[in-house]
PDB file of C-alpha atoms in Angstrom:
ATOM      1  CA  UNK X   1     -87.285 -13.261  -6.888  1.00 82.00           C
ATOM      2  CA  UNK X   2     -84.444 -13.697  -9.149  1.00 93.00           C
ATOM      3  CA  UNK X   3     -83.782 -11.372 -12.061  1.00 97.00           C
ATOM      4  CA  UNK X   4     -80.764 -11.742 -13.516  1.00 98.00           C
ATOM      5  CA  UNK X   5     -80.326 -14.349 -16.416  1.00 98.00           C
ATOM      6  CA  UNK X   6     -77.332 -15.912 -17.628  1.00 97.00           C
ATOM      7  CA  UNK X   7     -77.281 -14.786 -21.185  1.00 97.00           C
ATOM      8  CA  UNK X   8     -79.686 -12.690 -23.577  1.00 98.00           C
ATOM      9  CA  UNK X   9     -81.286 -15.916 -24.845  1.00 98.00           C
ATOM     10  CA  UNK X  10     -82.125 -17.241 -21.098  1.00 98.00           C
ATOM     11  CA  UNK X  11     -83.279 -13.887 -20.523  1.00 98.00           C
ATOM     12  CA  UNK X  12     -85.884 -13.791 -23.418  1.00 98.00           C
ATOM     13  CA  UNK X  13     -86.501 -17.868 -22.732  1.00 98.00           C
ATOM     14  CA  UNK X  14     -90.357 -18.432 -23.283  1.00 97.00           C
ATOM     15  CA  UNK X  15     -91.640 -14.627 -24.190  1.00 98.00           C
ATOM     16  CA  UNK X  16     -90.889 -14.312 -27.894  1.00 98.00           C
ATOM     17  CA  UNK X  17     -93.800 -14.738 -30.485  1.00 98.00           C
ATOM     18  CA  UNK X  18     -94.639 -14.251 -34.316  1.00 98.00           C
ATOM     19  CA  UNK X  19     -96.548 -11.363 -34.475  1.00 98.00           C
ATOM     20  CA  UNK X  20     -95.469  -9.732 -31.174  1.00 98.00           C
ATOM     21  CA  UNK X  21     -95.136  -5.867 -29.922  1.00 98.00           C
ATOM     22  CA  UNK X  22     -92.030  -4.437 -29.060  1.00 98.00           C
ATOM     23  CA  UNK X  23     -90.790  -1.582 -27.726  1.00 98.00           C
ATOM     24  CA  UNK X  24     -86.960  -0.913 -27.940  1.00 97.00           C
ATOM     25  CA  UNK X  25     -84.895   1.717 -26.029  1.00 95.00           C
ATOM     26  CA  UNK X  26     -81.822   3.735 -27.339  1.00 91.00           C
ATOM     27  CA  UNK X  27     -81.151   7.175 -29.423  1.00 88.00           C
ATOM     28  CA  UNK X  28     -79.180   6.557 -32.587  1.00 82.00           C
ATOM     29  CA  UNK X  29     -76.651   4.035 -32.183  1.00 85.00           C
ATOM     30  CA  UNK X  30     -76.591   5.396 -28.257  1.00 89.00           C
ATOM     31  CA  UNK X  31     -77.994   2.893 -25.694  1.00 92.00           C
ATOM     32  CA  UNK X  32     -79.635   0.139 -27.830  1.00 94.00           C
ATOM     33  CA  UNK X  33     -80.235  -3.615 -26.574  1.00 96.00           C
ATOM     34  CA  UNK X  34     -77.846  -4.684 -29.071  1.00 95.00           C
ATOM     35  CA  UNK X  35     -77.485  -8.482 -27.224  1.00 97.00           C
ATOM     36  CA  UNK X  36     -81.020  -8.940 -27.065  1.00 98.00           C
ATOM     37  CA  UNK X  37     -81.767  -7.644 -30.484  1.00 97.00           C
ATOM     38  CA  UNK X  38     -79.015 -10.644 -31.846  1.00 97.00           C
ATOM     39  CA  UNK X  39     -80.588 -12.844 -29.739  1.00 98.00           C
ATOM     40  CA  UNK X  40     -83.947 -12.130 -31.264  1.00 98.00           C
ATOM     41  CA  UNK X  41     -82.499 -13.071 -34.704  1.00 98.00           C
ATOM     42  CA  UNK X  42     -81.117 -16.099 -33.582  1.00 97.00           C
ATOM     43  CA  UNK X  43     -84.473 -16.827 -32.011  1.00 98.00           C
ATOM     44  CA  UNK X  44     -86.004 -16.333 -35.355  1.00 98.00           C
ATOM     45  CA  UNK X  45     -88.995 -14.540 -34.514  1.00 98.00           C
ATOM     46  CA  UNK X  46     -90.736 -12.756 -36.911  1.00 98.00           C
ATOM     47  CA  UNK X  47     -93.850 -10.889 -38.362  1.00 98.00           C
ATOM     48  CA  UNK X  48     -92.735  -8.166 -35.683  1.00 98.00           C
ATOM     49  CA  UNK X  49     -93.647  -4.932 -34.782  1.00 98.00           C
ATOM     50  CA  UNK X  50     -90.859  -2.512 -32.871  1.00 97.00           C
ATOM     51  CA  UNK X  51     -91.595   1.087 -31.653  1.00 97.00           C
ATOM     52  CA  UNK X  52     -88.093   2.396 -31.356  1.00 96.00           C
ATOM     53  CA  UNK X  53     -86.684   6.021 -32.177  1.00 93.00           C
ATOM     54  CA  UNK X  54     -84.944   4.455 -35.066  1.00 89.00           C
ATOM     55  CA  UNK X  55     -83.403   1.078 -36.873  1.00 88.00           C
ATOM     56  CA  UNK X  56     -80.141   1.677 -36.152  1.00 84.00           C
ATOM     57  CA  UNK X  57     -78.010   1.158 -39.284  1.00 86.00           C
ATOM     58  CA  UNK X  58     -77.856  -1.708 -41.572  1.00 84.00           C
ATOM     59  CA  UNK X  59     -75.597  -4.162 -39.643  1.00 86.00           C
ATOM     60  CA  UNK X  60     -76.177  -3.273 -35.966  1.00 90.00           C
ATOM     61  CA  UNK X  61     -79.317  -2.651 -33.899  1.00 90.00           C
ATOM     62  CA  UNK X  62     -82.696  -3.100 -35.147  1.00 93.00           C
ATOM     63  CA  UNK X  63     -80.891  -3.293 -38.905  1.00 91.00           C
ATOM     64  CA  UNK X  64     -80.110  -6.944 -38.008  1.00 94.00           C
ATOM     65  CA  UNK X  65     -83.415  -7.742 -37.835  1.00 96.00           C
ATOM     66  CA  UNK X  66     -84.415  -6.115 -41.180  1.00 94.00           C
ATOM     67  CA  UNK X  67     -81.921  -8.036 -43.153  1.00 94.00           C
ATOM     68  CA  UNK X  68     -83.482 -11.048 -41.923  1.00 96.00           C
ATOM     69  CA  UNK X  69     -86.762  -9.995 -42.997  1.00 96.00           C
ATOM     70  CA  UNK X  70     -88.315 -10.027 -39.150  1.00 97.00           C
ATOM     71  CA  UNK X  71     -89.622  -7.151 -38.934  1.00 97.00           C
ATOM     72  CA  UNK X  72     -93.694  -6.154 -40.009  1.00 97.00           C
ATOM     73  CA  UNK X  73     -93.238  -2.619 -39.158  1.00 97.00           C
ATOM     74  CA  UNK X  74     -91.630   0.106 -38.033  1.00 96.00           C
ATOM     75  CA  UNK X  75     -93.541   2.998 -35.547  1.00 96.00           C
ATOM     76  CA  UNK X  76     -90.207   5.177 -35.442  1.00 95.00           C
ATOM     77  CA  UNK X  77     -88.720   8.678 -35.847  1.00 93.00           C
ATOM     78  CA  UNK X  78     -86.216   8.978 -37.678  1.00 87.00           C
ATOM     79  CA  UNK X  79     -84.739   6.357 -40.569  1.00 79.00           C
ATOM     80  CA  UNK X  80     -81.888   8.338 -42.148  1.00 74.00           C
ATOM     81  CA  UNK X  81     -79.225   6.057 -41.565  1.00 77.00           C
ATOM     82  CA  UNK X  82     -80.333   3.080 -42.716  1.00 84.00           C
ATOM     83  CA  UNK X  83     -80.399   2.098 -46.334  1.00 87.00           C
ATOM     84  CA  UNK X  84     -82.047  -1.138 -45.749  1.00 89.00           C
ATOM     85  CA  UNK X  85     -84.735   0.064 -43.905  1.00 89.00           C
ATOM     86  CA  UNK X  86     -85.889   2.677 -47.123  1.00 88.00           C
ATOM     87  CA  UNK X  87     -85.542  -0.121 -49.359  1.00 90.00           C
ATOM     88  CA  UNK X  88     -88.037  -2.008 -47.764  1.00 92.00           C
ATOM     89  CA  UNK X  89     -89.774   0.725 -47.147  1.00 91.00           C
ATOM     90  CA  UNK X  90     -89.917   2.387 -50.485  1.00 91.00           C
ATOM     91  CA  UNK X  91     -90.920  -1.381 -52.076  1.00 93.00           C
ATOM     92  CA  UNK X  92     -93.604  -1.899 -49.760  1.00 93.00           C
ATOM     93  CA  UNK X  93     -92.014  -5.049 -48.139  1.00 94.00           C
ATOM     94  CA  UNK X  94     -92.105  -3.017 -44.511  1.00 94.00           C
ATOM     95  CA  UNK X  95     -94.911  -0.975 -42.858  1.00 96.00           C
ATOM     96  CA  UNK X  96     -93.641   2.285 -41.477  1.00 94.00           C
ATOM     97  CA  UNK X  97     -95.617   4.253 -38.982  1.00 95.00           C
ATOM     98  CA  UNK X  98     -94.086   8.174 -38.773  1.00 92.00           C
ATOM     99  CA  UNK X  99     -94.147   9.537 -35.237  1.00 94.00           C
ATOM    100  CA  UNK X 100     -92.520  12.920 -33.949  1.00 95.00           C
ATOM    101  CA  UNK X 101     -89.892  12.171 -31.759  1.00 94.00           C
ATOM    102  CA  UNK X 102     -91.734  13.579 -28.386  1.00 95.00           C
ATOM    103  CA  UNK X 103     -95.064  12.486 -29.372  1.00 97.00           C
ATOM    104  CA  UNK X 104     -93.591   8.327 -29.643  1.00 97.00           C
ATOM    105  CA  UNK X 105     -91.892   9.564 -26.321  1.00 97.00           C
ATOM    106  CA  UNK X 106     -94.967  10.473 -24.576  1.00 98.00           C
ATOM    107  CA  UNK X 107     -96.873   7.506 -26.109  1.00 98.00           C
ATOM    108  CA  UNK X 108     -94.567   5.144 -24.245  1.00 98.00           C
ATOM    109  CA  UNK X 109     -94.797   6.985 -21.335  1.00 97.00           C
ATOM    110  CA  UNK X 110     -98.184   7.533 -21.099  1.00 98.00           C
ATOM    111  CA  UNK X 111     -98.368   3.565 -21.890  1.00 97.00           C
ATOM    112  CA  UNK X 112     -96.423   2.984 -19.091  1.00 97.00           C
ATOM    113  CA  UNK X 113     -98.176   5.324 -16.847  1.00 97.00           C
ATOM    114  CA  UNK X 114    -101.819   3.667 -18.031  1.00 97.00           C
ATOM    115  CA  UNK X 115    -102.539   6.359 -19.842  1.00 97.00           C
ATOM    116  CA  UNK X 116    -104.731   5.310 -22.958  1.00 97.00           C
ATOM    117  CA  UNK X 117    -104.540   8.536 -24.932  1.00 98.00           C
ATOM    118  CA  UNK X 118    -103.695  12.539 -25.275  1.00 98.00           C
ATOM    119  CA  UNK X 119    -103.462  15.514 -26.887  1.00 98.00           C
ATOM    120  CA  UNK X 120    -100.882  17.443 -28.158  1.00 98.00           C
ATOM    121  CA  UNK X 121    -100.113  20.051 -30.593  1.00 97.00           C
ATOM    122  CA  UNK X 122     -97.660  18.196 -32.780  1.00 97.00           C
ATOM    123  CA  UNK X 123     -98.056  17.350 -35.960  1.00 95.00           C
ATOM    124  CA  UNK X 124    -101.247  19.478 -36.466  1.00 97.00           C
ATOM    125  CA  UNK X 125    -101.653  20.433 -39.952  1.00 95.00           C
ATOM    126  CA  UNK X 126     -99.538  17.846 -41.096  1.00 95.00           C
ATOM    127  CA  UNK X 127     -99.836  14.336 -42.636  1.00 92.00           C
ATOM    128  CA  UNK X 128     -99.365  13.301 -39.078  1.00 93.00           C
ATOM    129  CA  UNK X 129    -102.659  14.495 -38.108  1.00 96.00           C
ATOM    130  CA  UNK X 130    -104.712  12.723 -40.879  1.00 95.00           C
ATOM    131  CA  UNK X 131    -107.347  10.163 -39.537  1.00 95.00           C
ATOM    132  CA  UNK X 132    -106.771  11.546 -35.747  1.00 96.00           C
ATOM    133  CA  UNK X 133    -109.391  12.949 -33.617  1.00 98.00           C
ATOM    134  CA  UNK X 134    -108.940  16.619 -33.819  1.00 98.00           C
ATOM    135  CA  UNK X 135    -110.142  19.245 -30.001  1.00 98.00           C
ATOM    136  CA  UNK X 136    -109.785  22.229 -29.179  1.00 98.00           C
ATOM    137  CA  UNK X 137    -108.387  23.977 -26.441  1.00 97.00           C
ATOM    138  CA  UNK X 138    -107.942  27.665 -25.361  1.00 97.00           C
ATOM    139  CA  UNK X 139    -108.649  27.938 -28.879  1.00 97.00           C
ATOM    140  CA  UNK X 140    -105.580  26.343 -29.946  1.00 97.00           C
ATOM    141  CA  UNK X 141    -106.106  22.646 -31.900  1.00 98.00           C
ATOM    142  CA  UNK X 142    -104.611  19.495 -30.590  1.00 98.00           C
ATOM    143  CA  UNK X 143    -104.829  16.030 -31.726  1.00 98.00           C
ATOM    144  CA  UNK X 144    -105.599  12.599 -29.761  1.00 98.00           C
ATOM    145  CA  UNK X 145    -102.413  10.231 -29.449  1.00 98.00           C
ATOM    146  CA  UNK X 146    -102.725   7.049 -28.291  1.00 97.00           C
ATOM    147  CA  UNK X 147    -100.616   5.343 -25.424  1.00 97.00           C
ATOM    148  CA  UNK X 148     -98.854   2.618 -26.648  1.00 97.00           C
ATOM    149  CA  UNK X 149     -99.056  -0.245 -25.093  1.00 97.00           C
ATOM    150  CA  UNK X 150     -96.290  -3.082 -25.976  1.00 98.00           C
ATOM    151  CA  UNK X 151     -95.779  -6.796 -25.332  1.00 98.00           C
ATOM    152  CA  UNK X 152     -92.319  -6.404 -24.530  1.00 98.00           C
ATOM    153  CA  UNK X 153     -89.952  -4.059 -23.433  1.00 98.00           C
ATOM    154  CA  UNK X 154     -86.135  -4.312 -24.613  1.00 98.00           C
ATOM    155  CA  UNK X 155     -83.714  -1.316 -23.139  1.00 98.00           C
ATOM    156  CA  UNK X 156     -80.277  -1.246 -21.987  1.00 97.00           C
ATOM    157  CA  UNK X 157     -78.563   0.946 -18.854  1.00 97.00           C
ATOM    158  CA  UNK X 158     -75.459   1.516 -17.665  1.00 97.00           C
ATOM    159  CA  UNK X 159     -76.032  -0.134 -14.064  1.00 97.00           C
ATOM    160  CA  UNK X 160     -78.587  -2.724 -12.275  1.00 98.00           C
ATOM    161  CA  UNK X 161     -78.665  -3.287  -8.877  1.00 97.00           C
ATOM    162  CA  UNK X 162     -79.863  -7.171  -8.014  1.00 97.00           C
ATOM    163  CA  UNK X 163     -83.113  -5.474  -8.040  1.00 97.00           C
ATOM    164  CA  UNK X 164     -83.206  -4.243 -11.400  1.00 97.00           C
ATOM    165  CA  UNK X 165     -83.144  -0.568 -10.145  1.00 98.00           C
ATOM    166  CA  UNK X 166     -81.491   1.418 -13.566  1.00 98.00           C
ATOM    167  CA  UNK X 167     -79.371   3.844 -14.398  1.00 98.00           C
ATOM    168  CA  UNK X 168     -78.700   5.012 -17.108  1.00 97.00           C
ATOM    169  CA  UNK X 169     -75.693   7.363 -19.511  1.00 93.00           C
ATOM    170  CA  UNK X 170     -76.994  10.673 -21.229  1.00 91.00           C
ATOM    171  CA  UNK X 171     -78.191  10.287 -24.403  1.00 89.00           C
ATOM    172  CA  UNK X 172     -79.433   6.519 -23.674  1.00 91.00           C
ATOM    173  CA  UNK X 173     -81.749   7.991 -20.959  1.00 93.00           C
ATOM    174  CA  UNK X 174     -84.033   9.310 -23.540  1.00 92.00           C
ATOM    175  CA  UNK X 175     -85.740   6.515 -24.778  1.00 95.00           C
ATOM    176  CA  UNK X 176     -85.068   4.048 -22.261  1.00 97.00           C
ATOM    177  CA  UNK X 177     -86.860   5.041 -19.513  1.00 97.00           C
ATOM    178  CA  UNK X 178     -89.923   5.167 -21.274  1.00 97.00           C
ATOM    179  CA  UNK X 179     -89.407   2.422 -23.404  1.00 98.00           C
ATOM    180  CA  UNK X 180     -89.028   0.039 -20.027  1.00 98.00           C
ATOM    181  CA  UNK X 181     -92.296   1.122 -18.670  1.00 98.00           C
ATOM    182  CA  UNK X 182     -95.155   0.168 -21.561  1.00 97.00           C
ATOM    183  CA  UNK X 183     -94.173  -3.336 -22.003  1.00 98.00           C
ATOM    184  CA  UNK X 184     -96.019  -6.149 -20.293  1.00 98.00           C
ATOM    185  CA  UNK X 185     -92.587  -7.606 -19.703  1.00 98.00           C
ATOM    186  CA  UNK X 186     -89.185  -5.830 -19.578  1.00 98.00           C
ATOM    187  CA  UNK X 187     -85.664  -7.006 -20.056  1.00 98.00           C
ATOM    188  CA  UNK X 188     -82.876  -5.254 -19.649  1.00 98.00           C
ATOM    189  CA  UNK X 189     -79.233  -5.512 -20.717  1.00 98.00           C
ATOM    190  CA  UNK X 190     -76.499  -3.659 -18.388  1.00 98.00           C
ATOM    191  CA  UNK X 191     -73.183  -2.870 -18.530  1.00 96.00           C
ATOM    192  CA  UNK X 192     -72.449  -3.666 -14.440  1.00 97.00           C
ATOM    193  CA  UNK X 193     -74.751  -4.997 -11.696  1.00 98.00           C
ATOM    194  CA  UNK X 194     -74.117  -3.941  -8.364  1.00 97.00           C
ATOM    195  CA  UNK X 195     -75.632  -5.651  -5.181  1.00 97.00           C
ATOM    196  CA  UNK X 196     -78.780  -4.443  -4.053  1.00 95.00           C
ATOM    197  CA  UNK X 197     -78.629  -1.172  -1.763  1.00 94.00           C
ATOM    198  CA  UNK X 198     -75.225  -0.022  -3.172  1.00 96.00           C
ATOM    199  CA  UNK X 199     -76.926   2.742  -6.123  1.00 97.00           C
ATOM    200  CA  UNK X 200     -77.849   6.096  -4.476  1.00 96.00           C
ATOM    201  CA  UNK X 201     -81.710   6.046  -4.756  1.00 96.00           C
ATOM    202  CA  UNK X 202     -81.199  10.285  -5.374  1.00 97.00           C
ATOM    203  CA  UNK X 203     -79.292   8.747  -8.838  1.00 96.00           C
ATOM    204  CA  UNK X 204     -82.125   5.900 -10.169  1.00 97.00           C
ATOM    205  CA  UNK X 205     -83.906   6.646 -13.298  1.00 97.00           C
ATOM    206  CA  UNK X 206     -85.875   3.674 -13.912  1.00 97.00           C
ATOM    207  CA  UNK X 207     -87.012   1.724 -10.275  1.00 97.00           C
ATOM    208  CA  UNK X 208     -86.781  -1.986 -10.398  1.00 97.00           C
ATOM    209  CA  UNK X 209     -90.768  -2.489 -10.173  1.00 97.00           C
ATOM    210  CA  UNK X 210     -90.748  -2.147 -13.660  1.00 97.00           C
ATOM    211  CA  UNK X 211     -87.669  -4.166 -14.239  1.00 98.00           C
ATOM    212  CA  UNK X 212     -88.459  -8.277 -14.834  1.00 98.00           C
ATOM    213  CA  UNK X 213     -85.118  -9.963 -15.966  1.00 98.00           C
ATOM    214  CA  UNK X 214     -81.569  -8.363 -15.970  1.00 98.00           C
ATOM    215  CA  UNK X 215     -78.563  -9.530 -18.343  1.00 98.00           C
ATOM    216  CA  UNK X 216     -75.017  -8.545 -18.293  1.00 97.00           C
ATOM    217  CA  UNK X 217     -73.070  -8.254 -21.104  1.00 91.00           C
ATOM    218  CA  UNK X 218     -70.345  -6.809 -23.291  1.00 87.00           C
ATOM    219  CA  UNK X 219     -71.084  -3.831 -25.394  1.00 85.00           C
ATOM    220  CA  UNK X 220     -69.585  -2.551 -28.578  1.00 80.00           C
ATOM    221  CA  UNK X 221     -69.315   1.189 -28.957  1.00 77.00           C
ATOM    222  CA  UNK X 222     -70.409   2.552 -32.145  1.00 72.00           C
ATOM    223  CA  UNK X 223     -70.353   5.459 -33.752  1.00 72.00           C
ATOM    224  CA  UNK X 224     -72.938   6.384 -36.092  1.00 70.00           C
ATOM    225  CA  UNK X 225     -71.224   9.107 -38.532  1.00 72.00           C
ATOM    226  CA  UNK X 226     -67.414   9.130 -37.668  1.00 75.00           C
ATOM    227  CA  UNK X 227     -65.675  12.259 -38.982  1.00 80.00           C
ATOM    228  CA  UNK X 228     -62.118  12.918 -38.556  1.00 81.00           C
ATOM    229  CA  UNK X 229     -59.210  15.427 -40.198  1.00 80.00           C
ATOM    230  CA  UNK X 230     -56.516  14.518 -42.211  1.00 77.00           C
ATOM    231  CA  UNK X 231     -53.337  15.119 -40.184  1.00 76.00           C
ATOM    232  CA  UNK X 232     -52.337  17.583 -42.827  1.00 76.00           C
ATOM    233  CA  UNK X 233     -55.763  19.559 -41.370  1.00 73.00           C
ATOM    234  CA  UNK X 234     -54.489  19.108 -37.909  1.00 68.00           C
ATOM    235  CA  UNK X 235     -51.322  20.160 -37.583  1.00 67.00           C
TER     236      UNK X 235
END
């Protein structure tokens, strides 16, 4: 079985809907599926809903997809960086769905894992616990999170083998992993793919049974808040 597609677009041929699910790897501006993000706006899908840690910034990422008015809602973490993203927000043109960063974590995971719900201590007492079933145990409180369960997957690694074995570069291995695993379809965007048997199994993070079509691209590095010092400062 052949994963590897020629180009973003091939690799998302015939699995984009309005309306759909998607989960989205990547930490800041650190590992996001930044060529099949653009190639979801220039598929024109829309009405969507993306569980990802954040939206990026306004030009790059997820942000793309806000200008174009794609996106439904938002099930995220954190949205400081992007001003388009609270102005939807704050008019009530976008849905936003606050989760704590290891609680939308473990609700991929779990999704991934078939897990349909469980209990953690986050978020108790807070606005995150309204409307959520509420146990205790050891006489401490929890509440019930659900596994999340998407219709597709989009993440990007450092390395494929033919396979679609991953791995991935620090920060983008913490929402990538488990961002692959609770889609009913994942694609992933690499860097490099390697023939199959040449990746130390000791150094995979992701194996390739969860892996459905591969694409290799070219990257752009970003950085999200670039600070530097005069050269006055430096010397």
């Amino acid at each position: 079985m052949n994963k590897i597609y020629g180009s973003a677009a091939e690799a998302l041929d015939g699995l984009l809907f309005d309306g759909m699910f998607i989960a989205s790897g990547g930490f800041g501006l650190c590992g996001i599926p930044e060529l099949l993000l653009d190639a979801i706006k220039q598929a024109g899908t829309k009405d969507l809903t993306f569980a990802s840690n954040n939206a990026g910034v306004d030009d790059f990422g997820i942000g793309i997809l806000l200008q174009t008015r794609q996106v439904k809602k938002m099930i995220s973490s954190y949205v400081g960086e992007n001003k388009e993203f609270m102005r939807q927000y704050l008019s009530g043109e976008l849905e936003l769905e606050f989760n704590p960063q290891g609680t939308l974590a473990e609700r991929m995971r779990a999704g991934g894992a078939g897990i349909p719900g469980f209990y953690t201590k986050t978020g108790v007492g807070t606005q995150v616990a309204e409307g959520k079933e509420h146990k205790d145990f050891n006489g401490e409180t929890f509440i019930l999170e659900t596994g999340m369960f998407a219709d597709l997957s989009i993440v990007k690694a450092w390395k494929a083998d033919e396979t679609g074995n991953l791995i991935f570069r620090k920060a983008a291995r913490n929402f990538n992993p488990p961002a692959a695993t609770c889609g009913k379809v994942c694609v992933v965007e690499v860097e490099e793919i390697v023939p199959t048997g040449s990746l130390d199994p000791d150094h995979i993070h992701l194996p390739g049974v969860y892996v459905h079509r591969i694409v290799q691209g070219e990257h752009e590095k970003r950085i999200e808040q670039r600070t530097v010092r005069s050269r006055e400062d430096a010397q």
